[in-house]
Amino acid sequence: MALQVPIELEQRLDELIGHYPEGHRRAAVLWVLHLLQDHYGCLGHEQVEWTAAKLQLAEINVWELISFYPMFTEVPRGRFHIKVCRSVSCEQCGCGSIFQHLREVLGVEPETVTPDGLFSVSAVECLAACGSGPVMMINDELYENLVPADVDRIIAGIRATGQVEAPKLAPLPPAHPLERRILMTAMAKPGYTGSLDDYLAAGGYQSLPKAFGLKPEQTIREVAESRLRGRGGAGFPTGVKWKYVDRRSGNPVYLVCNADESEPGTFKDRQLIYRDPHLLIEGILITCYAIGARTAYIYIRGEFAAGARILARAIEEARARNLVGENILDSGFNCEIFIHRGAGAYICGEETGLIESLEGKRAYPRIKPPFPAVKGLFNCPTVVNNVETLCTVPFIIEHGCEWFRNLGVAGSFGTRIMSLSGAVKRPGCYEIEMGKVTLRQLIDDLGGGTNRGLPVKAIIPGGSSMPMLPADKLDVTLDFDAIQAAGSLAGSGGVIVLDEGDDIVGRALSVARFYAHESCGQCTPCREGTLWMEKILHRLHQGQGRPEDVDLLMDVANHIDGTTICALGEAAAWPIKAFLRHCRADFERAAAGGRT
Amino acid sequence: MSEPLVKLTINGKPVEAPAGINLIEAAKLIGVEIPHFCYHPELCIAGNCRMCVVEVATLRTGPTGTPVLEWNPKLTIACNTTVVEGMEVVTHSPRIIEARRGVMEFLLINHPLDCPICDQAGECRLQELALDYGRAESRFVEDKEKKPKRTPLGPKIMLDDERCILCSRCVRFMRDVAGQDCLGFTGRGSRSTLTCYPGREPSSNYDLNIVDLCPVGALTSVDFRFQQRVWFLRQTRSICPHCSQGCNMVIGSREDTVYRLTPRDNESVNRRWMCDEGRLNYRLVNDPLRLRDPLARRAGSVQTLSWAEVTGQVASRLAALRDGGGDRIAFIGSARATTEDLFLFRQLAGGLGVTLIDVVPHEGPADALLLRADRSPNTAGALMTGVAAVPPGSRLQDIALGIREGRIRALVVMGEDITAAGIGVDLLGKLELLVALDMLPNAVTESAHFVLPGASFAEKTGTFINGMGRIQRINPAVASPGNARPESRILAGLLSDLGEPVGDTVEAIYRDMAHVLAPLWGVTWEAIGSQGVQLHVD
């Protein structure tokens, strides 16, 4: 018998389905699956068949999504599902003990449910809270800086009340003298709630009318001349990307905000979304105006459930004041912003993987060319921009490109929010002028130095996809060119510090496990090579290494590097190659059979 | 008007390629095979195997305005690269070989190496490319990934997920060609697994094409599973006799058993596909009930005769009926016979003064792809030779009436069970002479005074003319069982005994036929070749 979905639920789904154009309603499938799973607890055959019928898809089109996106499950989980992050920064600060403690306290193995149906525990990859690890999520809520006593308290609270308590956002510390806060200024004010009124009081929504006073081409030119580079990971010049938009295709132009922050070591987009949603909205509106888009989708990672609610509320606030929707501020410009929740997969942060996911499919990155600016979402010209990039746009429009070029250094103008995590006393987000602060200053002055009294051994400067830098590179300035000259890349700005007490082979294994887990599986080298690297490192870590494993590992990494459809190949290969190059002795010791 | 040509260089050789083709096709023009798994000329590009990598340089405008050749720093996949004027391509270099060896190694590390029990052995791209790009010894000492190994995908296909290299050809085919979007991948990364939704297995008439498409032994035909090693199969080019499409195919046989039919390329007819109904319709060739000897039936008892005896007796009985005057003999042939068979059949009928001659039409539902409503392979040949009435089958009622009213005393039936076409056994019982020329026993052969055992499509040569007027050749793959023989030889024997000798090979018969039948003027037997010739038929 077919599923009988409650009327209110179906109405809510119909509303969400309407966010996507006619003929592309498949794009609503992640929403449907999220809401059905929230209601029914899991996605069995009934839910799959209902969804397929509702969206006029083949059952396989729906079914193949459930095992691709880890937030979905075919079997029931506990009423309170606990996810513990196991990525490299959290591993560095002891997530293992939290995971172990949970298993003991609850008496449950991972991926199983306690007999009372209340709890289940999973180890997951990076939750974008690396500066406050160890962390865990219980349903939609995130708990940070955990010690076992916190776990006991939280579990007891749930047992007592039957509810998950939403922790308050910790206030941001005041700016350090080495910081140059621009994006982080308003959100750091004591009492700032991110509401529309707070944002207006902080001077928000003044750039938008200023942009309307310019022609769209002038707006693009302002951003192009600012030389702003994308803050997601690739550092591509934003104005150049906007110029590539094919405005003569006859198809609508789309803006997609990449809010899928999943690069281990990176947690700055989370701050922007959770603390100052209107800054992002204003940046989206200005960008849409510039590139001729009437619709923007914010693709927000599924784990940012609270963030999606915060953004939705902010959009409605904005709509009520004629800042979103038709004829914004009487400008004649219409713009709709829709939230699109992901369901857990790092590869959705790759711009064409994101687009495939947004269209309702498995997030398989596309072969490029064509690039999204020509053929992107729904085969229409599309710009995909990172959250922080979009949040920078209002300031450039407000103060002008010259002002922006007075910040930072040539090739890396402006400020950037660095995410600092790992073996430091004060992990967190720090907004600095690019090129004006060194790694050493970030770690010692801003970060308070290493936290175990041990010297720095390795620094990953741009999220776990980037090659490590050895300690003799600590005086590198934090800008694109200097980091590249030093042998790595600025990437996402996620700086992970490893000290001499860190087990490098273990960290390499953690990184390799991440990429093997996150590989979409589409192309041969990444699909097979990432898991092979994990297996070799696992053996090395367990004391089952062989002398030939070190060169073998390097060779496997070399066969993945440069041969794949998307950059996940490089992201998987480069860190391992760098660890092998700089810390070969550690690996040789492991290969000789010693436990590391 | 021909396509514009693009000039490029491949491995130092100049090539002129039609605009819009990719580098794999361009390289084929100069006989260079770029290895690949996921690419298929009939399917959209996936670009996931990464085997077809090449080095590419394109012309860019240099700083002084003159064109400069710029080599891509990364290797490029050839399947997704369109030819561009002035492009230079290298298909084999140490760097390229190294990259392909890397891909090959990756494909094999989790591969179960089932070759000793895998049907694909001998026609497996993984085996073939491993010869060029594989390692003699594996460096992989980890545990291989385990996946389901013996999953039926519907009744016709067996899926082994461990062998699958995730090229997605089958997914693209079912969705885009067969029109049944039923295959996909569950899981992620190295644990990705080809599957279909339970209860939604492939169920189109084209499923078995994915067995051909699968470059490895992940998808195998249940019908062929464990039946025969492919290197023992003789490959004979033929034409499917299931309908008037005339899909080009290959008969895979060993000694006198047909093991399978597979499609072969013909851009003008079936491209690279054939339908499952046609593909599986070969079992009648090896049916143990095949008629093996000429038979005579007299007063209830059946006697085996030699060919000389039966030909002599049938010829003299038919001659007597002809000489007795009146239009007393009728002929019913088959649009499943070759054109040469039908030509001789008509000639025999003509020499006997027969005016009532026709075939039995066979119709069925057509589909959107290849299967045509006309379920005979040679209706056009039957019409062209004058065996079929216009429209085919329209004279059968007259023949039935003639038998019922006693005017028709003799009936020669070739290859049809006419009791299913309105001439039942009661009518057959009234005939004083019933000659049945057929392959398998049926109600007609059971009533016939003389049974002449004929050949299947797999045992003879000749031509079929398909529903669009294309003449194509079939070829013999196996010998007929017992003393059965091709219809053309049987009919030649009868004609000879009646004083009208004809050519002693099918080719000679074709030549005579091509002199007489206007649409065949100038079309030689050689020209028909393996791809056929489009006739101009009004």
Tab-separated table of N, CA and C in Angstrom, chain A residues 318-420:
chain	number	residue	atom	x	y	z
A	318	ALA	N	14.173	39.805	5.688
A	318	ALA	CA	14.544	40.694	4.579
A	318	ALA	C	13.364	40.903	3.633
A	319	ARG	N	12.628	39.814	3.383
A	319	ARG	CA	11.489	39.905	2.475
A	319	ARG	C	10.461	40.895	3.021
A	320	ALA	N	10.270	40.837	4.347
A	320	ALA	CA	9.270	41.706	4.962
A	320	ALA	C	9.640	43.182	4.806
A	321	ARG	N	10.914	43.457	4.628
A	321	ARG	CA	11.342	44.852	4.448
A	321	ARG	C	11.710	45.142	2.997
A	322	ASN	N	11.152	44.319	2.068
A	322	ASN	CA	11.338	44.580	0.639
A	322	ASN	C	12.806	44.501	0.213
A	323	LEU	N	13.564	43.661	0.900
A	323	LEU	CA	14.966	43.475	0.524
A	323	LEU	C	15.172	42.194	-0.275
A	324	VAL	N	14.193	41.326	-0.270
A	324	VAL	CA	14.240	40.104	-1.081
A	324	VAL	C	12.878	39.972	-1.734
A	325	GLY	N	12.867	39.511	-2.987
A	325	GLY	CA	11.584	39.323	-3.679
A	325	GLY	C	11.463	40.283	-4.843
A	326	GLU	N	10.265	40.824	-5.014
A	326	GLU	CA	10.038	41.686	-6.182
A	326	GLU	C	10.400	43.146	-5.901
A	327	ASN	N	10.918	43.767	-6.926
A	327	ASN	CA	11.131	45.219	-6.890
A	327	ASN	C	11.826	45.663	-5.594
A	328	ILE	N	12.998	45.107	-5.371
A	328	ILE	CA	13.720	45.344	-4.126
A	328	ILE	C	14.046	46.824	-4.005
A	329	LEU	N	13.655	47.401	-2.859
A	329	LEU	CA	13.901	48.821	-2.586
A	329	LEU	C	13.520	49.701	-3.780
A	330	ASP	N	12.420	49.312	-4.432
A	330	ASP	CA	11.925	50.098	-5.576
A	330	ASP	C	12.934	50.243	-6.707
A	331	SER	N	13.830	49.310	-6.802
A	331	SER	CA	14.863	49.402	-7.837
A	331	SER	C	14.403	48.815	-9.154
A	332	GLY	N	13.309	48.054	-9.110
A	332	GLY	CA	12.911	47.306	-10.298
A	332	GLY	C	13.598	45.967	-10.392
A	333	PHE	N	14.514	45.688	-9.471
A	333	PHE	CA	15.259	44.426	-9.500
A	333	PHE	C	14.532	43.394	-8.631
A	334	ASN	N	14.287	42.195	-9.236
A	334	ASN	CA	13.668	41.101	-8.488
A	334	ASN	C	14.724	40.054	-8.171
A	335	CYS	N	14.672	39.535	-6.972
A	335	CYS	CA	15.613	38.469	-6.650
A	335	CYS	C	15.040	37.570	-5.568
A	336	GLU	N	15.044	36.251	-5.836
A	336	GLU	CA	14.607	35.273	-4.850
A	336	GLU	C	15.817	34.505	-4.338
A	337	ILE	N	15.825	34.241	-3.056
A	337	ILE	CA	16.906	33.431	-2.479
A	337	ILE	C	16.277	32.197	-1.849
A	338	PHE	N	16.735	31.031	-2.248
A	338	PHE	CA	16.204	29.792	-1.698
A	338	PHE	C	17.303	29.040	-0.966
A	339	ILE	N	16.910	28.403	0.125
A	339	ILE	CA	17.850	27.549	0.850
A	339	ILE	C	17.755	26.145	0.271
A	340	HIS	N	18.904	25.538	0.063
A	340	HIS	CA	18.921	24.148	-0.424
A	340	HIS	C	19.837	23.373	0.501
A	341	ARG	N	19.288	22.475	1.289
A	341	ARG	CA	20.105	21.735	2.247
A	341	ARG	C	20.751	20.516	1.599
A	342	GLY	N	22.051	20.365	1.852
A	342	GLY	CA	22.724	19.133	1.429
A	342	GLY	C	22.431	18.041	2.445
A	343	ALA	N	23.058	16.911	2.270
A	343	ALA	CA	22.821	15.788	3.183
A	343	ALA	C	24.122	15.067	3.522
A	344	GLY	N	25.222	15.822	3.508
A	344	GLY	CA	26.482	15.224	3.968
A	344	GLY	C	27.288	14.583	2.868
A	345	ALA	N	28.193	15.283	2.272
A	345	ALA	CA	29.165	14.701	1.330
A	345	ALA	C	30.101	15.834	0.956
A	346	TYR	N	31.360	15.663	1.283
A	346	TYR	CA	32.368	16.698	1.033
A	346	TYR	C	32.421	17.088	-0.437
A	347	ILE	N	32.189	16.155	-1.313
A	347	ILE	CA	32.323	16.418	-2.744
A	347	ILE	C	31.270	17.414	-3.227
A	348	CYS	N	30.249	17.683	-2.426
A	348	CYS	CA	29.271	18.709	-2.782
A	348	CYS	C	29.868	20.099	-2.672
A	349	GLY	N	31.085	20.204	-2.135
A	349	GLY	CA	31.755	21.496	-2.112
A	349	GLY	C	32.479	21.786	-3.407
A	350	GLU	N	32.644	20.769	-4.241
A	350	GLU	CA	33.237	20.988	-5.568
A	350	GLU	C	32.144	21.600	-6.426
A	351	GLU	N	32.430	22.676	-7.137
A	351	GLU	CA	31.326	23.452	-7.710
A	351	GLU	C	30.428	22.657	-8.657
A	352	THR	N	30.977	21.768	-9.482
A	352	THR	CA	30.095	21.014	-10.372
A	352	THR	C	29.481	19.814	-9.655
A	353	GLY	N	30.162	19.295	-8.628
A	353	GLY	CA	29.534	18.274	-7.787
A	353	GLY	C	28.350	18.890	-7.053
A	354	LEU	N	28.523	20.126	-6.605
A	354	LEU	CA	27.445	20.865	-5.943
A	354	LEU	C	26.262	21.024	-6.894
A	355	ILE	N	26.555	21.409	-8.118
A	355	ILE	CA	25.481	21.619	-9.080
A	355	ILE	C	24.731	20.318	-9.350
A	356	GLU	N	25.452	19.220	-9.501
A	356	GLU	CA	24.781	17.930	-9.712
A	356	GLU	C	23.904	17.595	-8.510
A	357	SER	N	24.448	17.868	-7.303
A	357	SER	CA	23.674	17.580	-6.099
A	357	SER	C	22.441	18.471	-6.026
A	358	LEU	N	22.610	19.727	-6.376
A	358	LEU	CA	21.480	20.658	-6.357
A	358	LEU	C	20.416	20.211	-7.347
A	359	GLU	N	20.840	19.631	-8.430
A	359	GLU	CA	19.879	19.159	-9.429
A	359	GLU	C	19.201	17.852	-8.992
A	360	GLY	N	19.603	17.301	-7.857
A	360	GLY	CA	18.912	16.137	-7.316
A	360	GLY	C	19.583	14.810	-7.602
A	361	LYS	N	20.862	14.853	-7.931
A	361	LYS	CA	21.549	13.609	-8.279
A	361	LYS	C	22.691	13.331	-7.310
A	362	ARG	N	23.380	12.216	-7.511
A	362	ARG	CA	24.598	11.967	-6.767
A	362	ARG	C	25.598	13.046	-7.184
A	363	ALA	N	26.380	13.500	-6.233
A	363	ALA	CA	27.250	14.662	-6.477
A	363	ALA	C	28.486	14.291	-7.282
A	364	TYR	N	28.319	13.858	-8.500
A	364	TYR	CA	29.436	13.514	-9.373
A	364	TYR	C	29.906	14.778	-10.090
A	365	PRO	N	31.119	15.255	-9.813
A	365	PRO	CA	31.610	16.433	-10.536
A	365	PRO	C	31.587	16.209	-12.050
A	366	ARG	N	31.393	17.291	-12.747
A	366	ARG	CA	31.308	17.228	-14.204
A	366	ARG	C	32.674	17.434	-14.821
A	367	ILE	N	32.792	16.963	-16.058
A	367	ILE	CA	34.023	17.222	-16.802
A	367	ILE	C	33.974	18.679	-17.249
A	368	LYS	N	35.093	19.398	-17.052
A	368	LYS	CA	35.136	20.806	-17.473
A	368	LYS	C	36.199	20.959	-18.547
A	369	PRO	N	36.025	21.745	-19.575
A	369	PRO	CA	34.843	22.546	-19.900
A	369	PRO	C	33.653	21.680	-20.290
A	370	PRO	N	32.398	22.176	-20.351
A	370	PRO	CA	32.065	23.585	-20.139
A	370	PRO	C	32.100	23.981	-18.672
A	371	PHE	N	32.405	25.238	-18.366
A	371	PHE	CA	32.434	25.724	-17.002
A	371	PHE	C	31.052	26.229	-16.616
A	372	PRO	N	30.760	26.255	-15.300
A	372	PRO	CA	29.416	26.653	-14.874
A	372	PRO	C	28.982	28.022	-15.384
A	373	ALA	N	29.907	28.949	-15.578
A	373	ALA	CA	29.502	30.280	-16.037
A	373	ALA	C	28.864	30.212	-17.421
A	374	VAL	N	29.129	29.142	-18.141
A	374	VAL	CA	28.523	28.953	-19.455
A	374	VAL	C	27.369	27.961	-19.363
A	375	LYS	N	27.643	26.784	-18.773
A	375	LYS	CA	26.600	25.773	-18.599
A	375	LYS	C	26.728	25.219	-17.189
A	376	GLY	N	25.812	25.636	-16.321
A	376	GLY	CA	25.927	25.219	-14.926
A	376	GLY	C	24.655	24.566	-14.449
A	377	LEU	N	24.000	25.243	-13.472
A	377	LEU	CA	22.782	24.712	-12.893
A	377	LEU	C	21.682	24.655	-13.946
A	378	PHE	N	21.057	23.486	-14.072
A	378	PHE	CA	19.999	23.290	-15.083
A	378	PHE	C	20.517	23.697	-16.466
A	379	ASN	N	21.783	23.495	-16.708
A	379	ASN	CA	22.433	23.854	-17.973
A	379	ASN	C	22.417	25.349	-18.281
A	380	CYS	N	22.159	26.166	-17.258
A	380	CYS	CA	22.122	27.620	-17.443
A	380	CYS	C	23.413	28.237	-16.913
A	381	PRO	N	23.752	29.455	-17.364
A	381	PRO	CA	24.950	30.111	-16.847
A	381	PRO	C	24.832	30.311	-15.335
A	382	THR	N	25.879	29.915	-14.629
A	382	THR	CA	25.810	29.887	-13.170
A	382	THR	C	27.126	30.360	-12.578
A	383	VAL	N	27.032	31.186	-11.533
A	383	VAL	CA	28.218	31.514	-10.750
A	383	VAL	C	28.094	30.800	-9.415
A	384	VAL	N	29.165	30.089	-9.032
A	384	VAL	CA	29.213	29.473	-7.707
A	384	VAL	C	30.262	30.232	-6.915
A	385	ASN	N	29.838	30.837	-5.800
A	385	ASN	CA	30.768	31.599	-4.959
A	385	ASN	C	30.690	31.130	-3.521
A	386	ASN	N	31.830	31.197	-2.849
A	386	ASN	CA	31.913	30.813	-1.441
A	386	ASN	C	31.230	31.855	-0.543
A	387	VAL	N	30.811	31.420	0.632
A	387	VAL	CA	30.149	32.305	1.598
A	387	VAL	C	30.998	33.534	1.912
A	388	GLU	N	32.242	33.312	2.253
A	388	GLU	CA	33.098	34.434	2.666
A	388	GLU	C	33.333	35.401	1.500
A	389	THR	N	33.473	34.836	0.307
A	389	THR	CA	33.633	35.696	-0.868
A	389	THR	C	32.444	36.628	-1.004
A	390	LEU	N	31.230	36.036	-0.910
A	390	LEU	CA	30.021	36.845	-1.058
A	390	LEU	C	29.902	37.871	0.063
A	391	CYS	N	30.339	37.497	1.262
A	391	CYS	CA	30.262	38.430	2.395
A	391	CYS	C	31.245	39.577	2.248
A	392	THR	N	32.232	39.424	1.423
A	392	THR	CA	33.207	40.500	1.214
A	392	THR	C	32.664	41.542	0.227
A	393	VAL	N	31.785	41.099	-0.651
A	393	VAL	CA	31.292	41.981	-1.712
A	393	VAL	C	30.662	43.282	-1.185
A	394	PRO	N	29.770	43.249	-0.169
A	394	PRO	CA	29.168	44.515	0.287
A	394	PRO	C	30.223	45.536	0.698
A	395	PHE	N	31.313	45.087	1.319
A	395	PHE	CA	32.342	46.027	1.769
A	395	PHE	C	33.065	46.653	0.569
A	396	ILE	N	33.279	45.862	-0.464
A	396	ILE	CA	33.939	46.397	-1.658
A	396	ILE	C	33.057	47.442	-2.323
A	397	ILE	N	31.747	47.149	-2.383
A	397	ILE	CA	30.834	48.119	-3.003
A	397	ILE	C	30.726	49.361	-2.141
A	398	GLU	N	30.708	49.148	-0.810
A	398	GLU	CA	30.551	50.300	0.088
A	398	GLU	C	31.763	51.217	0.021
A	399	HIS	N	32.979	50.622	0.105
A	399	HIS	CA	34.173	51.447	0.233
A	399	HIS	C	34.948	51.605	-1.071
A	400	GLY	N	34.646	50.786	-2.061
A	400	GLY	CA	35.321	50.901	-3.346
A	400	GLY	C	36.507	49.959	-3.474
A	401	CYS	N	36.888	49.708	-4.728
A	401	CYS	CA	37.953	48.741	-4.988
A	401	CYS	C	39.309	49.269	-4.523
A	402	GLU	N	39.489	50.575	-4.570
A	402	GLU	CA	40.785	51.117	-4.131
A	402	GLU	C	40.999	50.863	-2.653
A	403	TRP	N	39.935	51.052	-1.890
A	403	TRP	CA	40.008	50.779	-0.457
A	403	TRP	C	40.424	49.340	-0.228
A	404	PHE	N	39.828	48.422	-0.986
A	404	PHE	CA	40.138	47.007	-0.825
A	404	PHE	C	41.600	46.740	-1.169
A	405	ARG	N	42.081	47.419	-2.230
A	405	ARG	CA	43.464	47.173	-2.656
A	405	ARG	C	44.475	47.783	-1.682
A	406	ASN	N	43.994	48.603	-0.753
A	406	ASN	CA	44.897	49.091	0.291
A	406	ASN	C	45.017	48.130	1.444
A	407	LEU	N	44.242	47.077	1.400
A	407	LEU	CA	44.345	46.038	2.421
A	407	LEU	C	45.098	44.851	1.824
A	408	GLY	N	45.878	44.179	2.650
A	408	GLY	CA	46.575	43.019	2.151
A	408	GLY	C	47.772	43.384	1.313
A	409	VAL	N	48.182	42.455	0.434
A	409	VAL	CA	49.356	42.677	-0.416
A	409	VAL	C	48.992	42.362	-1.861
A	410	ALA	N	49.823	42.796	-2.791
A	410	ALA	CA	49.587	42.522	-4.205
A	410	ALA	C	49.439	41.031	-4.429
A	411	GLY	N	48.433	40.679	-5.200
A	411	GLY	CA	48.135	39.270	-5.454
A	411	GLY	C	47.221	38.675	-4.403
A	412	SER	N	47.083	39.342	-3.277
A	412	SER	CA	46.216	38.856	-2.187
A	412	SER	C	45.646	40.046	-1.445
A	413	PHE	N	44.810	40.838	-2.132
A	413	PHE	CA	44.244	42.007	-1.474
A	413	PHE	C	43.162	41.599	-0.501
A	414	GLY	N	42.923	42.515	0.442
A	414	GLY	CA	41.807	42.330	1.359
A	414	GLY	C	42.190	41.565	2.605
A	415	THR	N	41.166	41.212	3.374
A	415	THR	CA	41.369	40.415	4.578
A	415	THR	C	40.850	39.014	4.327
A	416	ARG	N	41.212	38.117	5.219
A	416	ARG	CA	40.737	36.740	5.120
A	416	ARG	C	40.542	36.221	6.515
A	417	ILE	N	39.472	35.413	6.714
A	417	ILE	CA	39.250	34.806	8.022
A	417	ILE	C	40.004	33.477	8.047
A	418	MET	N	41.078	33.418	8.840
A	418	MET	CA	41.841	32.169	8.980
A	418	MET	C	41.156	31.312	10.031
A	419	SER	N	41.092	30.008	9.763
A	419	SER	CA	40.585	29.065	10.769
A	419	SER	C	41.806	28.357	11.351
A	420	LEU	N	42.037	28.503	12.626
A	420	LEU	CA	43.219	27.903	13.255
A	420	LEU	C	42.788	26.773	14.160
